[in-house]
PDB file of C-alpha atoms and ligand atoms in Angstrom:
ATOM      1  CA  MET L 977      21.635 -22.538-109.387  1.00  0.00           C
ATOM      2  CA  ILE L 978      19.176 -19.351-109.279  1.00  0.00           C
ATOM      3  CA  LYS L 979      16.456 -22.109-110.008  1.00  0.00           C
ATOM      4  CA  ASN L 980      16.005 -23.317-106.783  1.00  0.00           C
ATOM      5  CA  LYS L 981      16.630 -20.183-105.014  1.00  0.00           C
ATOM      6  CA  PHE L 982      13.868 -17.762-103.753  1.00  0.00           C
ATOM      7  CA  THR L 983      14.874 -14.232-104.853  1.00  0.00           C
ATOM      8  CA  ILE L 984      13.463 -10.948-104.133  1.00  0.00           C
ATOM      9  CA  THR L 985      14.076  -7.922-106.226  1.00  0.00           C
ATOM     10  CA  ILE L 986      13.823  -4.617-104.800  1.00  0.00           C
ATOM     11  CA  THR L 987      13.803  -1.971-107.563  1.00  0.00           C
ATOM     12  CA  ASP L 988      13.951   1.932-106.783  1.00  0.00           C
ATOM     13  CA  ILE L 989      15.524   5.122-108.174  1.00  0.00           C
ATOM     14  CA  ASN L 990      18.798   3.708-108.031  1.00  0.00           C
ATOM     15  CA  GLY L 991      18.075   0.500-109.748  1.00  0.00           C
ATOM     16  CA  SER L 992      17.268  -2.995-108.591  1.00  0.00           C
ATOM     17  CA  ARG L 993      18.528  -5.095-105.999  1.00  0.00           C
ATOM     18  CA  HIS L 994      18.162  -8.846-105.496  1.00  0.00           C
ATOM     19  CA  PHE L 995      18.087 -10.774-101.986  1.00  0.00           C
ATOM     20  CA  TYR L 996      18.407 -14.121-102.019  1.00  0.00           C
ATOM     21  CA  LEU L 997      16.382 -16.002 -99.667  1.00  0.00           C
ATOM     22  CA  SER L 998      19.318 -17.972 -98.176  1.00  0.00           C
ATOM     23  CA  GLN L 999      21.189 -14.530 -97.402  1.00  0.00           C
ATOM     24  CA  ILE L1000      17.911 -13.264 -95.888  1.00  0.00           C
ATOM     25  CA  ILE L1001      17.478 -16.352 -93.721  1.00  0.00           C
ATOM     26  CA  LYS L1002      21.128 -15.746 -92.355  1.00  0.00           C
ATOM     27  CA  LYS L1003      20.327 -12.409 -91.674  1.00  0.00           C
ATOM     28  CA  ILE L1004      17.006 -13.608 -89.847  1.00  0.00           C
ATOM     29  CA  ALA L1005      18.895 -15.964 -87.878  1.00  0.00           C
ATOM     30  CA  LEU L1006      21.412 -13.653 -86.949  1.00  0.00           C
ATOM     31  CA  TYR L1007      19.060 -11.230 -85.546  1.00  0.00           C
ATOM     32  CA  ILE L1008      17.372 -13.857 -83.548  1.00  0.00           C
ATOM     33  CA  VAL L1009      20.452 -15.091 -82.296  1.00  0.00           C
ATOM     34  CA  VAL L1010      21.463 -11.444 -81.404  1.00  0.00           C
ATOM     35  CA  PHE L1011      17.954 -10.744 -79.930  1.00  0.00           C
ATOM     36  CA  VAL L1012      18.172 -14.116 -77.819  1.00  0.00           C
ATOM     37  CA  LEU L1013      21.445 -13.322 -76.297  1.00  0.00           C
ATOM     38  CA  LEU L1014      19.945  -9.833 -75.245  1.00  0.00           C
ATOM     39  CA  ILE L1015      17.069 -11.650 -73.707  1.00  0.00           C
ATOM     40  CA  LEU L1016      19.337 -14.171 -71.916  1.00  0.00           C
ATOM     41  CA  VAL L1017      21.709 -11.436 -70.600  1.00  0.00           C
ATOM     42  CA  SER L1018      19.093  -9.051 -69.509  1.00  0.00           C
ATOM     43  CA  SER L1019      17.143 -11.926 -68.112  1.00  0.00           C
ATOM     44  CA  GLY L1020      20.346 -13.017 -66.402  1.00  0.00           C
ATOM     45  CA  PHE L1021      20.874  -9.434 -65.028  1.00  0.00           C
ATOM     46  CA  TYR L1022      17.062  -9.191 -63.805  1.00  0.00           C
ATOM     47  CA  ILE L1023      17.055 -12.622 -62.259  1.00  0.00           C
ATOM     48  CA  ARG L1024      20.270 -11.466 -59.954  1.00  0.00           C
ATOM     49  CA  TYR L1025      18.368  -8.416 -58.972  1.00  0.00           C
ATOM     50  CA  LEU L1026      15.320 -10.546 -58.000  1.00  0.00           C
ATOM     51  CA  ASP L1027      17.591 -12.454 -56.260  1.00  0.00           C
ATOM     52  CA  VAL L1028      19.162  -9.327 -54.283  1.00  0.00           C
ATOM     53  CA  LYS L1029      15.425  -8.046 -53.845  1.00  0.00           C
ATOM     54  CA  LEU L1030      14.467 -11.568 -52.321  1.00  0.00           C
ATOM     55  CA  ALA L1031      17.395 -11.500 -50.181  1.00  0.00           C
ATOM     56  CA  GLN L1032      16.278  -7.813 -48.894  1.00  0.00           C
ATOM     57  CA  ILE L1033      12.810  -9.225 -48.289  1.00  0.00           C
ATOM     58  CA  SER L1034      13.692 -12.016 -46.157  1.00  0.00           C
ATOM     59  CA  GLU L1035      16.091 -10.014 -44.383  1.00  0.00           C
ATOM     60  CA  LYS L1036      13.522  -7.315 -43.340  1.00  0.00           C
ATOM     61  CA  ARG L1037      11.156 -10.639 -42.639  1.00  0.00           C
ATOM     62  CA  GLU L1038      13.608 -11.859 -40.282  1.00  0.00           C
ATOM     63  CA  GLY L1039      13.738  -8.634 -38.645  1.00  0.00           C
ATOM     64  CA  LEU L1040      10.313  -8.125 -38.207  1.00  0.00           C
ATOM     65  CA  LEU L1041       9.928 -11.827 -36.737  1.00  0.00           C
ATOM     66  CA  GLN L1042      12.626 -11.006 -34.275  1.00  0.00           C
ATOM     67  CA  LYS L1043      10.960  -7.965 -33.152  1.00  0.00           C
ATOM     68  CA  SER L1044       7.384  -9.799 -32.973  1.00  0.00           C
ATOM     69  CA  LYS L1045       9.373 -12.081 -30.700  1.00  0.00           C
ATOM     70  CA  GLU L1046      10.517  -9.438 -28.721  1.00  0.00           C
ATOM     71  CA  LEU L1047       7.146  -7.795 -28.214  1.00  0.00           C
ATOM     72  CA  GLU L1048       5.593 -11.064 -27.069  1.00  0.00           C
ATOM     73  CA  LEU L1049       8.238 -11.237 -24.583  1.00  0.00           C
ATOM     74  CA  VAL L1050       7.436  -7.554 -23.618  1.00  0.00           C
ATOM     75  CA  ASN L1051       3.737  -8.596 -23.646  1.00  0.00           C
ATOM     76  CA  THR L1052       4.182 -11.595 -21.421  1.00  0.00           C
ATOM     77  CA  GLN L1053       6.271  -9.660 -19.029  1.00  0.00           C
ATOM     78  CA  MET L1054       3.741  -6.991 -18.689  1.00  0.00           C
ATOM     79  CA  GLN L1055       0.968  -9.458 -18.240  1.00  0.00           C
ATOM     80  CA  LYS L1056       2.752 -10.788 -15.415  1.00  0.00           C
ATOM     81  CA  SER L1057       3.275  -7.331 -13.811  1.00  0.00           C
ATOM     82  CA  ILE L1058      -0.280  -6.807 -14.292  1.00  0.00           C
ATOM     83  CA  GLU L1059      -0.820  -9.798 -12.447  1.00  0.00           C
ATOM     84  CA  GLU L1060       1.368  -8.417  -9.514  1.00  0.00           C
ATOM     85  CA  LYS L1061      -0.276  -5.225  -9.231  1.00  0.00           C
ATOM     86  CA  THR L1062      -3.582  -6.628  -9.046  1.00  0.00           C
ATOM     87  CA  GLN L1063      -2.709  -9.020  -6.164  1.00  0.00           C
ATOM     88  CA  GLN L1064      -0.925  -5.866  -4.236  1.00  0.00           C
ATOM     89  CA  TYR L1065      -3.910  -3.974  -5.185  1.00  0.00           C
ATOM     90  CA  ALA L1066      -6.178  -6.801  -3.589  1.00  0.00           C
ATOM     91  CA  ALA L1067      -3.882  -6.526  -0.811  1.00  0.00           C
ATOM     92  CA  ILE L1068      -3.983  -2.771  -0.038  1.00  0.00           C
ATOM     93  CA  GLU L1069      -7.988  -3.305  -0.426  1.00  0.00           C
ATOM     94  CA  ASP L1070      -7.840  -5.755   2.312  1.00  0.00           C
ATOM     95  CA  LYS L1071      -5.783  -3.539   4.548  1.00  0.00           C
ATOM     96  CA  ILE L1072      -7.879  -0.740   3.640  1.00  0.00           C
ATOM     97  CA  ALA L1073     -11.103  -2.719   4.551  1.00  0.00           C
ATOM     98  CA  SER L1074      -9.752  -3.871   7.872  1.00  0.00           C
ATOM     99  CA  PHE L1075      -9.279  -0.286   8.760  1.00  0.00           C
ATOM    100  CA  GLU L1076     -12.505   0.537   7.734  1.00  0.00           C
ATOM    101  CA  MET L1077     -13.708  -2.303  10.099  1.00  0.00           C
ATOM    102  CA  ALA L1078     -11.664  -0.991  12.896  1.00  0.00           C
ATOM    103  CA  LEU L1079     -13.015   2.547  12.333  1.00  0.00           C
ATOM    104  CA  GLY L1080     -16.786   1.239  12.118  1.00  0.00           C
ATOM    105  CA  LEU L1081     -16.974   2.429   8.476  1.00  0.00           C
ATOM    106  CA  GLU L1082     -18.745   0.476   6.066  1.00  0.00           C
ATOM    107  CA  SER L1083     -16.417  -0.955   3.679  1.00  0.00           C
ATOM    108  CA  GLU L1084     -17.585   0.773   0.124  1.00  0.00           C
ATOM    109  CA  ASN L1085     -15.812  -0.951  -2.567  1.00  0.00           C
ATOM    110  CA  ASN L1086     -17.476   1.218  -5.335  1.00  0.00           C
ATOM    111  CA  LEU L1087     -15.330   4.146  -4.020  1.00  0.00           C
ATOM    112  CA  SER L1088     -11.824   4.595  -5.378  1.00  0.00           C
ATOM    113  CA  ILE L1089      -8.983   3.704  -3.323  1.00  0.00           C
ATOM    114  CA  HIS L1090      -8.021   7.171  -2.715  1.00  0.00           C
ATOM    115  CA  THR L1091     -11.337   8.305  -1.479  1.00  0.00           C
ATOM    116  CA  ARG L1092     -11.398   5.423   0.918  1.00  0.00           C
ATOM    117  CA  LEU L1093      -7.748   6.223   2.500  1.00  0.00           C
ATOM    118  CA  GLU L1094      -9.062  10.073   2.464  1.00  0.00           C
ATOM    119  CA  ASN L1095     -12.278   8.914   4.392  1.00  0.00           C
ATOM    120  CA  LEU L1096      -9.728   6.851   7.104  1.00  0.00           C
ATOM    121  CA  GLU L1097      -7.022   9.442   7.487  1.00  0.00           C
ATOM    122  CA  LEU L1098      -7.399  11.521  10.549  1.00  0.00           C
ATOM    123  CA  THR L1099      -6.569  15.288  10.239  1.00  0.00           C
ATOM    124  CA  ASN L1100      -3.817  16.309  12.436  1.00  0.00           C
ATOM    125  CA  GLU L1101      -5.921  17.933  14.474  1.00  0.00           C
ATOM    126  CA  GLN L1102      -8.145  14.802  15.127  1.00  0.00           C
ATOM    127  CA  GLN L1103      -4.915  13.066  15.970  1.00  0.00           C
ATOM    128  CA  VAL L1104      -3.762  15.621  18.460  1.00  0.00           C
ATOM    129  CA  GLN L1105      -7.272  15.838  20.072  1.00  0.00           C
ATOM    130  CA  ILE L1106      -7.392  11.867  20.347  1.00  0.00           C
ATOM    131  CA  LEU L1107      -3.867  11.979  21.749  1.00  0.00           C
ATOM    132  CA  SER L1108      -4.736  14.390  24.257  1.00  0.00           C
ATOM    133  CA  GLN L1109      -7.928  13.158  25.451  1.00  0.00           C
ATOM    134  CA  ILE L1110      -7.357   9.572  25.119  1.00  0.00           C
ATOM    135  CA  PRO L1111      -4.583   7.715  27.738  1.00  0.00           C
ATOM    136  CA  ASN L1112      -1.308   6.884  25.775  1.00  0.00           C
ATOM    137  CA  GLY L1113       1.962   6.262  26.490  1.00  0.00           C
ATOM    138  CA  TRP L1114       3.584   5.153  29.519  1.00  0.00           C
ATOM    139  CA  PRO L1115       2.419   7.005  32.994  1.00  0.00           C
ATOM    140  CA  ILE L1116       6.153   6.355  34.061  1.00  0.00           C
ATOM    141  CA  ALA L1117       9.594   5.790  32.973  1.00  0.00           C
ATOM    142  CA  ASN L1118       9.683   2.543  30.813  1.00  0.00           C
ATOM    143  CA  LYS L1119      11.292  -0.225  33.020  1.00  0.00           C
ATOM    144  CA  GLY L1120       9.133  -3.108  31.496  1.00  0.00           C
ATOM    145  CA  VAL L1121       5.926  -5.241  32.490  1.00  0.00           C
ATOM    146  CA  THR L1122       5.617  -7.578  35.590  1.00  0.00           C
ATOM    147  CA  GLY L1123       2.586  -8.249  35.321  1.00  0.00           C
ATOM    148  CA  LYS L1124      -0.071  -9.150  32.180  1.00  0.00           C
ATOM    149  CA  PHE L1125      -3.539  -7.807  31.853  1.00  0.00           C
ATOM    150  CA  GLY L1126      -6.149 -10.432  31.832  1.00  0.00           C
ATOM    151  CA  TRP L1127      -6.858 -13.852  33.645  1.00  0.00           C
ATOM    152  CA  ARG L1128      -4.126 -15.379  35.747  1.00  0.00           C
ATOM    153  CA  ASP L1129      -3.319 -17.139  39.220  1.00  0.00           C
ATOM    154  CA  HIS L1130      -3.282 -14.369  41.901  1.00  0.00           C
ATOM    155  CA  PRO L1131       0.156 -14.424  43.415  1.00  0.00           C
ATOM    156  CA  LEU L1132      -1.420 -13.722  47.035  1.00  0.00           C
ATOM    157  CA  LEU L1133      -5.005 -15.193  47.109  1.00  0.00           C
ATOM    158  CA  ASN L1134      -3.820 -18.536  45.161  1.00  0.00           C
ATOM    159  CA  ARG L1135      -6.930 -18.514  42.973  1.00  0.00           C
ATOM    160  CA  ARG L1136      -7.666 -17.793  39.481  1.00  0.00           C
ATOM    161  CA  GLU L1137      -8.840 -14.235  38.792  1.00  0.00           C
ATOM    162  CA  PHE L1138      -8.897 -11.582  36.310  1.00  0.00           C
ATOM    163  CA  HIS L1139      -6.177  -8.815  36.257  1.00  0.00           C
ATOM    164  CA  PRO L1140      -7.813  -5.734  35.121  1.00  0.00           C
ATOM    165  CA  GLY L1141      -4.628  -3.955  34.669  1.00  0.00           C
ATOM    166  CA  ILE L1142      -1.046  -4.203  33.716  1.00  0.00           C
ATOM    167  CA  ASP L1143       1.785  -4.258  36.441  1.00  0.00           C
ATOM    168  CA  LEU L1144       4.758  -1.912  35.613  1.00  0.00           C
ATOM    169  CA  ARG L1145       8.078  -2.063  37.193  1.00  0.00           C
ATOM    170  CA  ALA L1146       8.903   0.825  39.102  1.00  0.00           C
ATOM    171  CA  GLU L1147      10.907   1.554  42.503  1.00  0.00           C
ATOM    172  CA  ILE L1148       8.932   2.970  45.294  1.00  0.00           C
ATOM    173  CA  GLY L1149       8.701   6.879  44.473  1.00  0.00           C
ATOM    174  CA  THR L1150       8.707   6.837  40.713  1.00  0.00           C
ATOM    175  CA  PRO L1151       6.993   9.825  39.682  1.00  0.00           C
ATOM    176  CA  VAL L1152       3.620   9.163  37.693  1.00  0.00           C
ATOM    177  CA  TYR L1153       2.220  11.425  35.128  1.00  0.00           C
ATOM    178  CA  ALA L1154      -1.038  11.929  33.484  1.00  0.00           C
ATOM    179  CA  PRO L1155      -1.148   9.977  30.018  1.00  0.00           C
ATOM    180  CA  ALA L1156      -3.949  12.405  28.673  1.00  0.00           C
ATOM    181  CA  ASP L1157      -5.980  15.384  29.906  1.00  0.00           C
ATOM    182  CA  GLY L1158      -8.772  14.528  32.471  1.00  0.00           C
ATOM    183  CA  VAL L1159     -10.220  15.360  36.142  1.00  0.00           C
ATOM    184  CA  ILE L1160      -9.208  13.639  39.277  1.00  0.00           C
ATOM    185  CA  GLU L1161     -11.998  11.206  40.167  1.00  0.00           C
ATOM    186  CA  PHE L1162     -10.629   9.861  43.310  1.00  0.00           C
ATOM    187  CA  SER L1163      -7.481  10.083  45.089  1.00  0.00           C
ATOM    188  CA  GLY L1164      -6.894   8.408  48.523  1.00  0.00           C
ATOM    189  CA  TYR L1165      -6.712   4.833  50.154  1.00  0.00           C
ATOM    190  CA  SER L1166      -9.150   2.228  48.846  1.00  0.00           C
ATOM    191  CA  ASP L1167      -9.363  -1.172  51.212  1.00  0.00           C
ATOM    192  CA  ASN L1168     -10.253  -2.972  47.863  1.00  0.00           C
ATOM    193  CA  GLY L1169      -6.350  -3.889  47.554  1.00  0.00           C
ATOM    194  CA  TYR L1170      -5.472  -1.117  45.550  1.00  0.00           C
ATOM    195  CA  GLY L1171      -3.942   0.879  48.589  1.00  0.00           C
ATOM    196  CA  TYR L1172      -3.525   4.337  47.779  1.00  0.00           C
ATOM    197  CA  ASN L1173      -4.583   4.984  44.548  1.00  0.00           C
ATOM    198  CA  VAL L1174      -5.496   7.684  41.798  1.00  0.00           C
ATOM    199  CA  ILE L1175      -8.684   7.514  39.287  1.00  0.00           C
ATOM    200  CA  LEU L1176      -8.490   9.885  36.553  1.00  0.00           C
ATOM    201  CA  LEU L1177     -11.468  10.606  34.653  1.00  0.00           C
ATOM    202  CA  HIS L1178     -10.813  11.229  30.916  1.00  0.00           C
ATOM    203  CA  ASN L1179     -13.213  12.761  28.186  1.00  0.00           C
ATOM    204  CA  PHE L1180     -15.411  10.120  25.884  1.00  0.00           C
ATOM    205  CA  GLY L1181     -16.082   7.374  28.717  1.00  0.00           C
ATOM    206  CA  PHE L1182     -12.339   6.930  29.197  1.00  0.00           C
ATOM    207  CA  LYS L1183     -10.705   6.220  33.083  1.00  0.00           C
ATOM    208  CA  SER L1184      -7.024   5.484  34.084  1.00  0.00           C
ATOM    209  CA  VAL L1185      -6.560   3.880  37.357  1.00  0.00           C
ATOM    210  CA  TYR L1186      -3.001   4.014  39.276  1.00  0.00           C
ATOM    211  CA  ALA L1187      -2.898   1.609  42.236  1.00  0.00           C
ATOM    212  CA  HIS L1188      -0.500   0.794  45.005  1.00  0.00           C
ATOM    213  CA  LEU L1189       0.696   4.497  45.366  1.00  0.00           C
ATOM    214  CA  MET L1190       2.863   5.760  47.783  1.00  0.00           C
ATOM    215  CA  ARG L1191       1.090   7.506  50.876  1.00  0.00           C
ATOM    216  CA  LYS L1192       1.791  10.936  49.375  1.00  0.00           C
ATOM    217  CA  GLU L1193      -1.628  12.908  48.177  1.00  0.00           C
ATOM    218  CA  VAL L1194      -0.507  14.859  44.960  1.00  0.00           C
ATOM    219  CA  VAL L1195      -3.832  15.543  43.372  1.00  0.00           C
ATOM    220  CA  LYS L1196      -7.385  16.144  44.919  1.00  0.00           C
ATOM    221  CA  ALA L1197     -10.630  14.931  43.616  1.00  0.00           C
ATOM    222  CA  GLY L1198     -12.009  17.452  41.326  1.00  0.00           C
ATOM    223  CA  GLN L1199      -8.808  18.871  40.153  1.00  0.00           C
ATOM    224  CA  PHE L1200      -8.233  18.998  36.347  1.00  0.00           C
ATOM    225  CA  ILE L1201      -5.274  17.522  34.947  1.00  0.00           C
ATOM    226  CA  THR L1202      -3.408  18.103  31.532  1.00  0.00           C
ATOM    227  CA  LYS L1203      -1.410  15.382  29.920  1.00  0.00           C
ATOM    228  CA  GLY L1204       1.837  15.124  31.430  1.00  0.00           C
ATOM    229  CA  GLU L1205       1.294  16.602  34.850  1.00  0.00           C
ATOM    230  CA  LEU L1206       2.351  14.846  38.012  1.00  0.00           C
ATOM    231  CA  ILE L1207      -0.451  12.885  39.778  1.00  0.00           C
ATOM    232  CA  GLY L1208       1.447  10.678  42.131  1.00  0.00           C
ATOM    233  CA  TYR L1209       4.373   8.147  43.222  1.00  0.00           C
ATOM    234  CA  SER L1210       4.584   4.607  42.754  1.00  0.00           C
ATOM    235  CA  GLY L1211       4.677   2.389  45.600  1.00  0.00           C
ATOM    236  CA  ASN L1212       3.744  -0.412  47.100  1.00  0.00           C
ATOM    237  CA  THR L1213       0.304   0.051  49.282  1.00  0.00           C
ATOM    238  CA  GLY L1214      -2.401  -2.471  49.551  1.00  0.00           C
ATOM    239  CA  LEU L1215      -2.564  -5.855  48.171  1.00  0.00           C
ATOM    240  CA  SER L1216       0.836  -5.686  46.429  1.00  0.00           C
ATOM    241  CA  THR L1217       3.598  -8.305  46.501  1.00  0.00           C
ATOM    242  CA  GLY L1218       6.665  -5.647  45.739  1.00  0.00           C
ATOM    243  CA  PRO L1219       6.768  -2.188  44.494  1.00  0.00           C
ATOM    244  CA  HIS L1220       5.329  -1.556  40.965  1.00  0.00           C
ATOM    245  CA  LEU L1221       2.237   0.458  39.277  1.00  0.00           C
ATOM    246  CA  HIS L1222      -0.923  -1.160  38.947  1.00  0.00           C
ATOM    247  CA  TYR L1223      -2.117   0.664  35.446  1.00  0.00           C
ATOM    248  CA  GLU L1224      -5.661   0.301  34.381  1.00  0.00           C
ATOM    249  CA  VAL L1225      -7.379   1.839  31.297  1.00  0.00           C
ATOM    250  CA  ARG L1226     -11.049   1.828  31.301  1.00  0.00           C
ATOM    251  CA  PHE L1227     -13.893   2.793  28.974  1.00  0.00           C
ATOM    252  CA  ILE L1228     -17.195   3.029  30.437  1.00  0.00           C
ATOM    253  CA  ASN L1229     -16.026   0.833  33.475  1.00  0.00           C
ATOM    254  CA  LYS L1230     -15.047  -2.051  31.192  1.00  0.00           C
ATOM    255  CA  ALA L1231     -11.428  -2.642  31.551  1.00  0.00           C
ATOM    256  CA  LEU L1232      -9.109  -2.361  28.493  1.00  0.00           C
ATOM    257  CA  GLU L1233      -5.675  -4.065  27.448  1.00  0.00           C
ATOM    258  CA  PRO L1234      -3.310  -1.242  28.913  1.00  0.00           C
ATOM    259  CA  LEU L1235      -0.473  -2.258  26.530  1.00  0.00           C
ATOM    260  CA  TYR L1236      -2.254  -0.944  23.606  1.00  0.00           C
ATOM    261  CA  PHE L1237      -2.669   2.679  25.200  1.00  0.00           C
ATOM    262  CA  LEU L1238       0.872   2.058  26.681  1.00  0.00           C
ATOM    263  CA  ASP L1239       2.095   1.744  22.839  1.00  0.00           C
ATOM    264  CA  LEU L1240      -0.341   4.200  21.400  1.00  0.00           C
ATOM    265  CA  GLN L1241       1.530   6.830  19.732  1.00  0.00           C
ATOM    266  CA  ARG L1242       0.912   9.467  16.879  1.00  0.00           C
ATOM    267  CA  LYS L1243       2.186   7.468  14.265  1.00  0.00           C
ATOM    268  CA  ASN L1244       0.514   3.979  14.943  1.00  0.00           C
ATOM    269  CA  ILE L1245      -2.799   5.572  15.620  1.00  0.00           C
ATOM    270  CA  ASN L1246      -4.340   3.101  12.814  1.00  0.00           C
ATOM    271  CA  LYS L1247      -2.569   0.013  14.197  1.00  0.00           C
ATOM    272  CA  PHE L1248      -3.729   0.962  17.732  1.00  0.00           C
ATOM    273  CA  PHE L1249      -7.733   1.527  16.543  1.00  0.00           C
ATOM    274  CA  ASN L1250      -7.462  -1.995  14.757  1.00  0.00           C
ATOM    275  CA  GLN L1251      -6.338  -3.448  18.163  1.00  0.00           C
ATOM    276  CA  GLU L1252      -8.569  -2.208  20.428  1.00  0.00           C
ATOM    277  CA  ARG L1253     -11.943  -3.229  18.609  1.00  0.00           C
ATOM    278  CA  ARG L1254     -14.160  -2.705  21.613  1.00  0.00           C
ATOM    279  CA  ILE L1255     -14.606   0.969  21.061  1.00  0.00           C
ATOM    280  CA  PRO L1256     -16.579   2.610  18.180  1.00  0.00           C
ATOM    281  CA  TRP L1257     -13.759   4.892  16.810  1.00  0.00           C
ATOM    282  CA  GLN L1258     -15.547   6.085  14.180  1.00  0.00           C
ATOM    283  CA  SER L1259     -18.387   7.672  16.498  1.00  0.00           C
ATOM    284  CA  LEU L1260     -15.404   9.285  18.482  1.00  0.00           C
ATOM    285  CA  ILE L1261     -13.963  10.541  15.777  1.00  0.00           C
ATOM    286  CA  LYS L1262     -17.375  11.974  14.358  1.00  0.00           C
ATOM    287  CA  ALA L1263     -17.740  13.741  17.901  1.00  0.00           C
ATOM    288  CA  ILE L1264     -14.290  15.267  17.844  1.00  0.00           C
ATOM    289  CA  SER L1265     -14.924  16.730  14.440  1.00  0.00           C
ATOM    290  CA  THR L1266     -18.395  17.970  15.392  1.00  0.00           C
ATOM    291  CA  GLN L1267     -16.543  19.560  18.197  1.00  0.00           C
ATOM    292  CA  ARG L1268     -14.083  21.223  16.235  1.00  0.00           C
ATOM    293  CA  GLN L1269     -16.441  22.365  13.653  1.00  0.00           C
ATOM    294  CA  VAL L1270     -18.102  24.320  16.836  1.00  0.00           C
ATOM    295  CA  GLN L1271     -14.885  25.761  17.889  1.00  0.00           C
ATOM    296  CA  ALA L1272     -14.269  26.908  14.113  1.00  0.00           C
ATOM    297  CA  GLN L1273     -17.779  28.570  13.908  1.00  0.00           C
ATOM    298  CA  LYS L1274     -17.308  30.331  17.231  1.00  0.00           C
ATOM    299  CA  GLN L1275     -13.743  31.752  16.037  1.00  0.00           C
ATOM    300  CA  GLN L1276     -15.485  32.954  12.767  1.00  0.00           C
TER     301      GLN L1276
HETATM  302 ZN1   ZN O 363      -1.779  -5.221  39.117  1.00  0.00          ZN
END
C-alpha cells in the first residue's frame, strides 16, 4: 500500500511525522476550494458595488444631460431676446436719426445713443425760450377749425386758391391773445380781404396774422406784446363768409401750417420739430443757446 504512495517525512526534535501525498492533495484541494469560494464571494460583493456605482454614475449623467438641455433652452431664449433687443435698438436709432434730421444735426452713428440723445435734448431754458418766442397754442378758445391751410376752392371767389392760414371757429367778440412775445407790426384795416387785422412780429423771423377782426383797435403798431396778452377781438370784417378768426403763421413771409403751431406745447416740442421741417431748428437752438450764454456771462 505504501509502495505506490508518495511519502513526505518531516523530522524535528519531537520526532518524525509522515505525510502521505493523498493527504496533502486533499488539504491543498480544500484550500483551493476555500480560496475559490472566497474569491467568488468577494467578487460578488465587488460586482454588486460596481453595479451601485454604475447606477449612480448613470443617474449623474442623466442629470447633467437634463441640465445641458435646460441650458440650451435658456441659450435659445437669450438669443431670441438679443435679436428682439437688437431690433428695438435699431428702431430707436432710426427714431433718433429722424429727430436729428429734423433738428439739422448730422447723424453720428459712431456716438453712443446716450450722447446722441443728449445732443437732441433741449434744456428747460431752451424750451421755455422757444415757447415764449415762437407762436404756440391757440390764440382763442378752441372751438374747432372751419377752414384748413393749403389749396382749396375759395368759398366766395369761386376759384382755386391757396389759403395761407387756418380758419378758427369763433363768435364775434372772442378775445384773441398773443401766442408768443412780439411787437405789433400792423393793426388796422386792409383792403386785401383781411378787413381789420393785426400782424404780430416775433423773434427769429416769425410772424403771426389775425384777420377779420372786430373794428376795435386794442393794440397799436410798435407796441411790445408778451405771450398771453390781448391783441384784439375776432369778428367778420373783410372778405369773410361768417364770423371766424383767420390765423396765419409765417416764417420770413413764408406761410406755414398753423395747425402745428396750434398743437405746439412743451411736451411735444420734438414732434413739432419733426412736423415743421422748413425751418432750420438746429441753428435756431444754437442762436438761443448763445443768447443764454451771453446773459449768463453778464450775470457773472
Ligand atoms: Zn381764412
